[in-house]
Amino acid sequence: MRIAQLAPPWIAVPPPGYGGTEWVVQQLCDGLPPRGHEVVLYAAGDSHTAAELRAYFPRAMPELMQRTSIDVCHVRFALDDILADGGFDLVHDHSGFLVPAFHRCLDLPPVLHTIHCSFNAETTPFYVRFGGEVPYNAISEYQRAQGPPGMDWAGVVYNAIAVEEWPFVAEKDDYLLAFGRVCEAKGFHLAIEAARRTGRRLIMAGVVQEQSADYFHERVEPHVDGEQIVFEGEVSLARKRELFAHAHAYVFPIAWPEPFGLVMIEALATGTPVVALRQGSVPEVVTDGRTGFVRDDLNGLVAAIGRVGEIDPRVCRAEVERRFSVERMVGDYEAIYRRLVARR
Ligand code: UDP
């Protein structure tokens, strides 16, 4: 098949720092050609990919994240190009709302749209209106169950990780790790409380986006003492992998309907157990008692941190190799592509 992958425009593929969708797109672009497919990637011009890259913007613009004018230029460029090219069998869209909303106005090849966000007050009305107009892929069973009635679901394909790029460490240090977008939904303030109550060191790292600056200054920063509670801010990919690999546990006390949560499989790939609150996809990704602990409240989470020694790091890694490998994800998408192309 000849496949167009349409990434969001704001972050390069692969992402130099924050970015979940862009890792998934990168894995597809690298994983499909060895299976005999030709891939063209529409993404920011400073992306690096095994696919052919076509870009409207020469560089990613994370500082303009979610600004519609950027999205419109990027998607319009991609759609014009796809139509002019005329040779694609399928378009796999990861880029937000424009393609599902307007593809019926155009004579495009079959489209698959992966929903990378959660269903909420802002997004659900969109899917009420456009949920039946394009086949959608969900990234967890939980996410799919949250969708409004009438959605055209093509399948559920879990995200993946290039396991071999993540170091496996069996002998862990003593610190807890909280890593990701620093915001209330990801529960950094609860991770701090869990560290206090267990007397453990907590290392936190991740980007503080504009909309979460107040949260960071009010609920996180005042607790950072550089000793028991450490905040490293945005870190390099190498440091990120090191932090995950050596942590006693990855704490994920989230307060939102996580649609997948790549950070959980990043921890597990390094053999680090995940101790999380039961929200969204968490119980699908973490096998309670086997690769970590899934609890209903902070008391339960704190108690579970004391049981992390029961989890075998090798089992965590093996579970990622089995359930969240790039090969598995690419194969699952390939099967959906074939079905969509055949149903045209
Ligand atoms: N990430 C990162 N640096 C940061 C924050 C996040 O590299 O400062 C990465 C994180 O390791 C993961 C992705 O960005 O690979 C975030 O995806 P996830 O599904 O965990 O969460 P999202 O923020 O998309 O809800």
Tab-separated table of C-alpha atoms and ligand atoms in Angstrom:
chain	number	residue	atom	x	y	z
A	1	MET	CA	0.000	0.000	0.000
A	2	ARG	CA	0.984	3.605	-0.448
A	3	ILE	CA	0.078	5.395	2.767
A	4	ALA	CA	0.027	9.058	3.802
A	5	GLN	CA	0.673	9.644	7.505
A	6	LEU	CA	-0.575	13.018	8.656
A	7	ALA	CA	1.066	14.156	11.914
A	8	PRO	CA	0.157	17.274	13.895
A	9	PRO	CA	2.251	20.302	12.837
A	10	TRP	CA	3.459	21.634	16.180
A	11	ILE	CA	6.022	19.029	17.220
A	12	ALA	CA	8.612	17.286	15.053
A	13	VAL	CA	8.603	13.544	14.375
A	14	PRO	CA	10.144	12.020	16.440
A	15	PRO	CA	9.629	14.570	19.219
A	16	PRO	CA	12.782	16.048	20.752
A	17	GLY	CA	10.966	16.336	24.115
A	18	TYR	CA	7.266	16.228	24.942
A	19	GLY	CA	5.130	14.428	22.391
A	20	GLY	CA	3.211	11.168	22.442
A	21	THR	CA	1.390	11.184	19.094
A	22	GLU	CA	4.619	11.989	17.279
A	23	TRP	CA	6.329	8.851	18.646
A	24	VAL	CA	3.475	6.728	17.364
A	25	VAL	CA	3.693	8.370	13.929
A	26	GLN	CA	7.454	7.845	13.851
A	27	GLN	CA	7.069	4.151	14.668
A	28	LEU	CA	4.548	3.752	11.835
A	29	CYS	CA	6.784	5.575	9.367
A	30	ASP	CA	9.740	3.368	10.292
A	31	GLY	CA	7.757	0.160	10.690
A	32	LEU	CA	5.602	0.111	7.555
A	33	PRO	CA	8.281	0.253	4.799
A	34	PRO	CA	9.963	-3.032	5.865
A	35	ARG	CA	6.530	-4.628	5.434
A	36	GLY	CA	6.471	-3.534	1.823
A	37	HIS	CA	4.528	-0.271	2.114
A	38	GLU	CA	5.471	3.144	0.841
A	39	VAL	CA	4.921	5.952	3.342
A	40	VAL	CA	4.785	9.721	2.916
A	41	LEU	CA	4.823	11.713	6.136
A	42	TYR	CA	3.222	15.144	6.381
A	43	ALA	CA	4.803	16.781	9.414
A	44	ALA	CA	6.959	19.676	10.565
A	45	GLY	CA	9.955	20.142	8.262
A	46	ASP	CA	12.541	19.376	10.933
A	47	SER	CA	11.205	15.839	11.361
A	48	HIS	CA	13.507	12.869	10.762
A	49	THR	CA	11.924	9.840	9.214
A	50	ALA	CA	12.514	6.773	7.077
A	51	ALA	CA	9.427	7.873	5.101
A	52	GLU	CA	9.374	10.594	2.469
A	53	LEU	CA	8.804	13.862	4.328
A	54	ARG	CA	6.547	16.569	2.907
A	55	ALA	CA	6.182	19.731	4.963
A	56	TYR	CA	4.476	23.075	4.808
A	57	PHE	CA	6.258	24.562	7.811
A	58	PRO	CA	10.041	24.195	7.815
A	59	ARG	CA	10.168	23.806	11.580
A	60	ALA	CA	7.993	22.585	14.439
A	61	MET	CA	6.352	25.314	16.523
A	62	PRO	CA	5.637	23.966	20.014
A	63	GLU	CA	5.213	27.552	21.237
A	64	LEU	CA	2.100	27.799	19.037
A	65	MET	CA	0.638	24.484	20.197
A	66	GLN	CA	-2.996	23.945	19.221
A	67	ARG	CA	-3.215	27.307	17.408
A	68	THR	CA	-5.746	26.647	14.662
A	69	SER	CA	-4.096	28.817	11.997
A	70	ILE	CA	-1.032	26.548	12.053
A	71	ASP	CA	-3.136	23.403	11.848
A	72	VAL	CA	-5.165	24.768	8.934
A	73	CYS	CA	-2.081	25.636	6.832
A	74	HIS	CA	-0.488	22.268	7.515
A	75	VAL	CA	-3.579	20.144	6.842
A	76	ARG	CA	-4.620	22.130	3.770
A	77	PHE	CA	-1.122	21.668	2.335
A	78	ALA	CA	-1.255	17.933	3.021
A	79	LEU	CA	-4.722	17.465	1.519
A	80	ASP	CA	-3.879	19.485	-1.611
A	81	ASP	CA	-0.759	17.393	-2.017
A	82	ILE	CA	-2.554	14.085	-1.439
A	83	LEU	CA	-5.172	15.018	-4.045
A	84	ALA	CA	-2.580	16.242	-6.570
A	85	ASP	CA	-0.468	13.137	-6.023
A	86	GLY	CA	-3.440	10.866	-6.697
A	87	GLY	CA	-1.561	7.672	-5.835
A	88	PHE	CA	-2.328	6.999	-2.183
A	89	ASP	CA	-4.302	3.960	-1.037
A	90	LEU	CA	-4.999	5.353	2.418
A	91	VAL	CA	-4.563	8.412	4.625
A	92	HIS	CA	-3.828	7.810	8.306
A	93	ASP	CA	-4.628	11.037	10.091
A	94	HIS	CA	-3.304	11.862	13.569
A	95	SER	CA	-3.765	15.596	13.274
A	96	GLY	CA	-6.847	16.705	15.171
A	97	PHE	CA	-10.199	17.780	13.820
A	98	LEU	CA	-9.884	19.108	10.280
A	99	VAL	CA	-9.697	15.887	8.305
A	100	PRO	CA	-12.670	14.180	10.009
A	101	ALA	CA	-14.702	17.384	9.595
A	102	PHE	CA	-13.977	18.081	5.937
A	103	HIS	CA	-12.835	14.928	4.187
A	104	ARG	CA	-16.347	14.287	2.855
A	105	CYS	CA	-16.049	17.510	0.860
A	106	LEU	CA	-13.033	16.085	-0.974
A	107	ASP	CA	-12.379	13.067	-3.132
A	108	LEU	CA	-9.791	11.496	-0.825
A	109	PRO	CA	-8.639	7.893	-0.550
A	110	PRO	CA	-9.940	5.994	2.533
A	111	VAL	CA	-9.097	7.791	5.773
A	112	LEU	CA	-8.362	6.349	9.208
A	113	HIS	CA	-8.243	8.826	12.070
A	114	THR	CA	-6.586	7.875	15.346
A	115	ILE	CA	-7.975	9.779	18.307
A	116	HIS	CA	-5.039	10.715	20.503
A	117	CYS	CA	-6.987	12.914	22.926
A	118	SER	CA	-9.605	12.161	25.554
A	119	PHE	CA	-13.342	12.659	25.279
A	120	ASN	CA	-14.319	15.741	27.259
A	121	ALA	CA	-16.680	18.721	27.168
A	122	GLU	CA	-14.706	20.257	24.315
A	123	THR	CA	-14.092	17.199	22.135
A	124	THR	CA	-17.246	15.099	22.619
A	125	PRO	CA	-19.582	17.482	20.720
A	126	PHE	CA	-17.221	17.213	17.765
A	127	TYR	CA	-17.495	13.421	17.764
A	128	VAL	CA	-21.266	13.605	18.233
A	129	ARG	CA	-21.342	15.554	14.970
A	130	PHE	CA	-18.551	13.833	13.014
A	131	GLY	CA	-18.189	10.430	14.735
A	132	GLY	CA	-19.959	8.639	11.894
A	133	GLU	CA	-18.153	10.345	9.028
A	134	VAL	CA	-14.775	8.617	9.130
A	135	PRO	CA	-13.428	5.364	10.602
A	136	TYR	CA	-11.755	6.061	13.929
A	137	ASN	CA	-9.147	4.163	15.856
A	138	ALA	CA	-9.068	4.270	19.643
A	139	ILE	CA	-5.846	3.892	21.621
A	140	SER	CA	-7.494	2.012	24.508
A	141	GLU	CA	-10.730	0.164	25.167
A	142	TYR	CA	-11.484	2.791	27.774
A	143	GLN	CA	-11.164	5.593	25.240
A	144	ARG	CA	-13.449	3.790	22.817
A	145	ALA	CA	-16.071	3.237	25.539
A	146	GLN	CA	-16.100	6.984	26.245
A	147	GLY	CA	-17.053	7.888	22.685
A	148	PRO	CA	-20.610	8.979	21.913
A	149	PRO	CA	-23.017	6.531	20.253
A	150	GLY	CA	-22.794	6.238	16.487
A	151	MET	CA	-19.030	6.465	16.151
A	152	ASP	CA	-17.548	4.508	13.246
A	153	TRP	CA	-14.893	2.553	15.149
A	154	ALA	CA	-12.358	0.741	12.975
A	155	GLY	CA	-10.590	-0.737	15.993
A	156	VAL	CA	-8.516	-0.305	19.112
A	157	VAL	CA	-4.753	-0.253	18.652
A	158	TYR	CA	-2.618	0.303	21.717
A	159	ASN	CA	0.349	2.639	21.390
A	160	ALA	CA	3.821	1.138	21.370
A	161	ILE	CA	7.413	1.670	22.366
A	162	ALA	CA	10.712	0.682	20.728
A	163	VAL	CA	11.608	-1.519	23.701
A	164	GLU	CA	15.193	-2.100	22.596
A	165	GLU	CA	15.904	1.642	22.809
A	166	TRP	CA	15.089	1.648	26.532
A	167	PRO	CA	17.687	0.399	29.026
A	168	PHE	CA	16.598	-2.440	31.285
A	169	VAL	CA	17.788	-2.088	34.882
A	170	ALA	CA	16.958	-4.796	37.416
A	171	GLU	CA	18.601	-3.208	40.482
A	172	LYS	CA	16.765	0.015	41.205
A	173	ASP	CA	17.600	3.170	43.162
A	174	ASP	CA	15.341	4.333	45.967
A	175	TYR	CA	13.535	7.289	44.373
A	176	LEU	CA	9.990	7.542	43.083
A	177	LEU	CA	9.585	9.109	39.656
A	178	ALA	CA	6.849	11.397	38.321
A	179	PHE	CA	7.421	12.323	34.681
A	180	GLY	CA	5.351	13.988	31.984
A	181	ARG	CA	3.393	17.160	31.339
A	182	VAL	CA	3.381	18.908	34.710
A	183	CYS	CA	-0.319	19.583	35.206
A	184	GLU	CA	-3.115	18.792	37.623
A	185	ALA	CA	-4.464	15.966	35.467
A	186	LYS	CA	-1.177	14.079	35.795
A	187	GLY	CA	-1.286	14.449	39.586
A	188	PHE	CA	2.180	15.784	40.384
A	189	HIS	CA	0.847	17.283	43.638
A	190	LEU	CA	-0.379	13.831	44.654
A	191	ALA	CA	2.986	12.309	43.791
A	192	ILE	CA	4.527	14.829	46.210
A	193	GLU	CA	2.081	13.805	48.913
A	194	ALA	CA	2.795	10.122	48.294
A	195	ALA	CA	6.535	10.798	48.600
A	196	ARG	CA	5.990	12.679	51.882
A	197	ARG	CA	3.843	9.916	53.314
A	198	THR	CA	6.230	7.135	52.347
A	199	GLY	CA	9.339	9.123	53.291
A	200	ARG	CA	10.796	8.424	49.882
A	201	ARG	CA	12.682	10.710	47.563
A	202	LEU	CA	10.703	11.940	44.548
A	203	ILE	CA	12.254	13.044	41.282
A	204	MET	CA	9.886	14.926	39.003
A	205	ALA	CA	10.624	16.007	35.457
A	206	GLY	CA	8.686	17.307	32.499
A	207	VAL	CA	7.488	20.302	30.616
A	208	VAL	CA	5.335	22.992	32.241
A	209	GLN	CA	3.027	24.199	29.492
A	210	GLU	CA	1.656	27.748	29.477
A	211	GLN	CA	-1.790	26.702	30.699
A	212	SER	CA	-0.307	24.833	33.672
A	213	ALA	CA	2.089	27.530	34.910
A	214	ASP	CA	-0.195	28.536	37.820
A	215	TYR	CA	-0.614	24.914	38.883
A	216	PHE	CA	3.146	24.441	38.861
A	217	HIS	CA	3.874	27.638	40.818
A	218	GLU	CA	1.147	27.024	43.403
A	219	ARG	CA	0.999	23.249	43.892
A	220	VAL	CA	4.388	21.852	42.862
A	221	GLU	CA	7.209	24.378	43.058
A	222	PRO	CA	6.712	25.347	46.743
A	223	HIS	CA	7.366	21.715	47.758
A	224	VAL	CA	10.593	21.346	45.800
A	225	ASP	CA	13.521	21.311	48.223
A	226	GLY	CA	16.152	19.828	45.941
A	227	GLU	CA	16.674	16.924	48.340
A	228	GLN	CA	13.610	14.840	49.093
A	229	ILE	CA	11.519	16.528	46.393
A	230	VAL	CA	13.468	17.265	43.237
A	231	PHE	CA	12.254	18.896	40.022
A	232	GLU	CA	14.477	18.639	36.947
A	233	GLY	CA	12.207	20.387	34.418
A	234	GLU	CA	12.526	19.342	30.783
A	235	VAL	CA	15.263	16.773	30.311
A	236	SER	CA	17.025	15.142	27.354
A	237	LEU	CA	15.868	11.818	25.959
A	238	ALA	CA	18.947	10.151	27.478
A	239	ARG	CA	18.212	11.587	30.928
A	240	LYS	CA	14.547	10.620	30.616
A	241	ARG	CA	15.471	7.006	29.927
A	242	GLU	CA	17.963	7.006	32.797
A	243	LEU	CA	15.374	8.431	35.205
A	244	PHE	CA	12.833	5.794	34.243
A	245	ALA	CA	15.321	2.933	34.336
A	246	HIS	CA	16.638	3.566	37.858
A	247	ALA	CA	13.423	4.539	39.649
A	248	HIS	CA	12.103	2.358	42.471
A	249	ALA	CA	8.626	2.976	41.019
A	250	TYR	CA	6.913	5.255	38.563
A	251	VAL	CA	4.025	6.995	40.347
A	252	PHE	CA	1.039	7.966	38.232
A	253	PRO	CA	-1.642	9.445	40.506
A	254	ILE	CA	-3.656	10.853	37.637
A	255	ALA	CA	-6.918	12.740	37.862
A	256	TRP	CA	-8.218	12.515	34.315
A	257	PRO	CA	-9.462	9.902	31.851
A	258	GLU	CA	-6.026	9.014	30.419
A	259	PRO	CA	-6.622	7.764	26.854
A	260	PHE	CA	-3.434	5.645	26.829
A	261	GLY	CA	-0.454	6.997	28.810
A	262	LEU	CA	2.817	6.276	26.996
A	263	VAL	CA	4.771	7.057	30.163
A	264	MET	CA	3.452	3.861	31.762
A	265	ILE	CA	4.952	1.640	29.061
A	266	GLU	CA	8.160	3.688	29.115
A	267	ALA	CA	8.512	2.840	32.820
A	268	LEU	CA	7.613	-0.821	32.328
A	269	ALA	CA	10.053	-1.175	29.407
A	270	THR	CA	12.901	-0.285	31.757
A	271	GLY	CA	11.634	-2.793	34.329
A	272	THR	CA	10.217	-0.101	36.604
A	273	PRO	CA	6.844	-0.944	38.191
A	274	VAL	CA	3.975	1.542	37.868
A	275	VAL	CA	1.892	2.533	40.894
A	276	ALA	CA	-1.155	4.370	39.611
A	277	LEU	CA	-4.664	5.528	40.332
A	278	ARG	CA	-7.487	3.757	38.534
A	279	GLN	CA	-8.376	6.241	35.806
A	280	GLY	CA	-8.901	5.879	32.085
A	281	SER	CA	-6.689	3.285	30.410
A	282	VAL	CA	-4.579	2.560	33.511
A	283	PRO	CA	-6.057	-0.871	34.360
A	284	GLU	CA	-5.602	-1.954	30.724
A	285	VAL	CA	-1.947	-0.962	30.600
A	286	VAL	CA	-0.828	-1.949	34.111
A	287	THR	CA	-1.601	-5.484	35.252
A	288	ASP	CA	-2.341	-5.101	38.944
A	289	GLY	CA	-0.010	-7.177	41.105
A	290	ARG	CA	2.123	-8.178	38.108
A	291	THR	CA	3.581	-5.021	36.551
A	292	GLY	CA	2.554	-2.607	39.301
A	293	PHE	CA	-0.412	-1.635	41.401
A	294	VAL	CA	-3.657	0.072	40.422
A	295	ARG	CA	-5.451	1.716	43.334
A	296	ASP	CA	-8.624	3.747	43.842
A	297	ASP	CA	-7.290	6.475	46.114
A	298	LEU	CA	-4.124	8.002	47.473
A	299	ASN	CA	-4.189	5.906	50.673
A	300	GLY	CA	-4.193	2.791	48.548
A	301	LEU	CA	-1.451	4.149	46.316
A	302	VAL	CA	0.743	5.001	49.316
A	303	ALA	CA	0.266	1.508	50.750
A	304	ALA	CA	1.055	-0.053	47.371
A	305	ILE	CA	4.388	1.774	47.143
A	306	GLY	CA	5.459	-0.383	50.098
A	307	ARG	CA	4.800	-3.503	48.010
A	308	VAL	CA	6.772	-2.580	44.901
A	309	GLY	CA	9.471	-5.129	45.860
A	310	GLU	CA	6.950	-7.862	44.983
A	311	ILE	CA	7.040	-6.875	41.307
A	312	ASP	CA	9.657	-8.519	39.081
A	313	PRO	CA	11.275	-5.980	36.698
A	314	ARG	CA	11.781	-8.742	34.119
A	315	VAL	CA	8.052	-9.374	34.011
A	316	CYS	CA	7.443	-5.656	33.400
A	317	ARG	CA	9.816	-5.630	30.442
A	318	ALA	CA	8.461	-8.896	29.033
A	319	GLU	CA	4.905	-7.593	29.237
A	320	VAL	CA	5.864	-4.542	27.158
A	321	GLU	CA	7.633	-6.756	24.616
A	322	ARG	CA	4.502	-8.874	24.340
A	323	ARG	CA	1.741	-6.254	24.388
A	324	PHE	CA	3.258	-2.909	23.411
A	325	SER	CA	5.953	-3.612	20.825
A	326	VAL	CA	6.215	-1.552	17.651
A	327	GLU	CA	5.802	-4.740	15.588
A	328	ARG	CA	2.490	-5.474	17.285
A	329	MET	CA	1.218	-1.915	16.768
A	330	VAL	CA	2.295	-1.697	13.134
A	331	GLY	CA	0.745	-5.116	12.432
A	332	ASP	CA	-2.537	-4.091	14.051
A	333	TYR	CA	-2.716	-0.892	11.996
A	334	GLU	CA	-1.773	-2.722	8.823
A	335	ALA	CA	-4.730	-5.087	9.323
A	336	ILE	CA	-7.091	-2.115	9.726
A	337	TYR	CA	-5.634	-0.380	6.637
A	338	ARG	CA	-6.271	-3.520	4.568
A	339	ARG	CA	-9.867	-3.739	5.752
A	340	LEU	CA	-10.515	-0.067	4.945
A	341	VAL	CA	-8.932	-0.272	1.508
A	342	ALA	CA	-10.939	-3.421	0.727
A	343	ARG	CA	-14.221	-1.874	1.916
A	344	ARG	CA	-13.956	1.119	-0.371
B	1	UDP	N1	7.430	13.618	27.505
B	1	UDP	C1	8.736	14.067	27.366
B	1	UDP	N2	9.092	15.206	28.002
B	1	UDP	C2	8.249	15.908	28.796
B	1	UDP	C3	6.931	15.432	28.957
B	1	UDP	C4	6.539	14.282	28.293
B	1	UDP	O1	9.545	13.461	26.675
B	1	UDP	O2	8.655	16.917	29.351
B	1	UDP	C5	7.013	12.430	26.758
B	1	UDP	C6	6.640	11.225	27.601
B	1	UDP	O3	7.801	10.516	27.976
B	1	UDP	C7	5.724	10.482	26.628
B	1	UDP	C8	4.986	11.607	25.925
B	1	UDP	O4	5.842	12.754	26.016
B	1	UDP	O5	6.501	9.783	25.675
B	1	UDP	C9	3.653	11.936	26.563
B	1	UDP	O6	2.730	10.973	26.246
B	1	UDP	P1	1.656	10.438	27.295
B	1	UDP	O7	0.742	9.534	26.553
B	1	UDP	O8	2.317	9.834	28.478
B	1	UDP	O9	0.886	11.731	27.842
B	1	UDP	P2	0.190	13.023	27.231
B	1	UDP	O10	0.995	14.152	27.774
B	1	UDP	O11	0.217	12.926	25.744
B	1	UDP	O12	-1.181	13.034	27.820
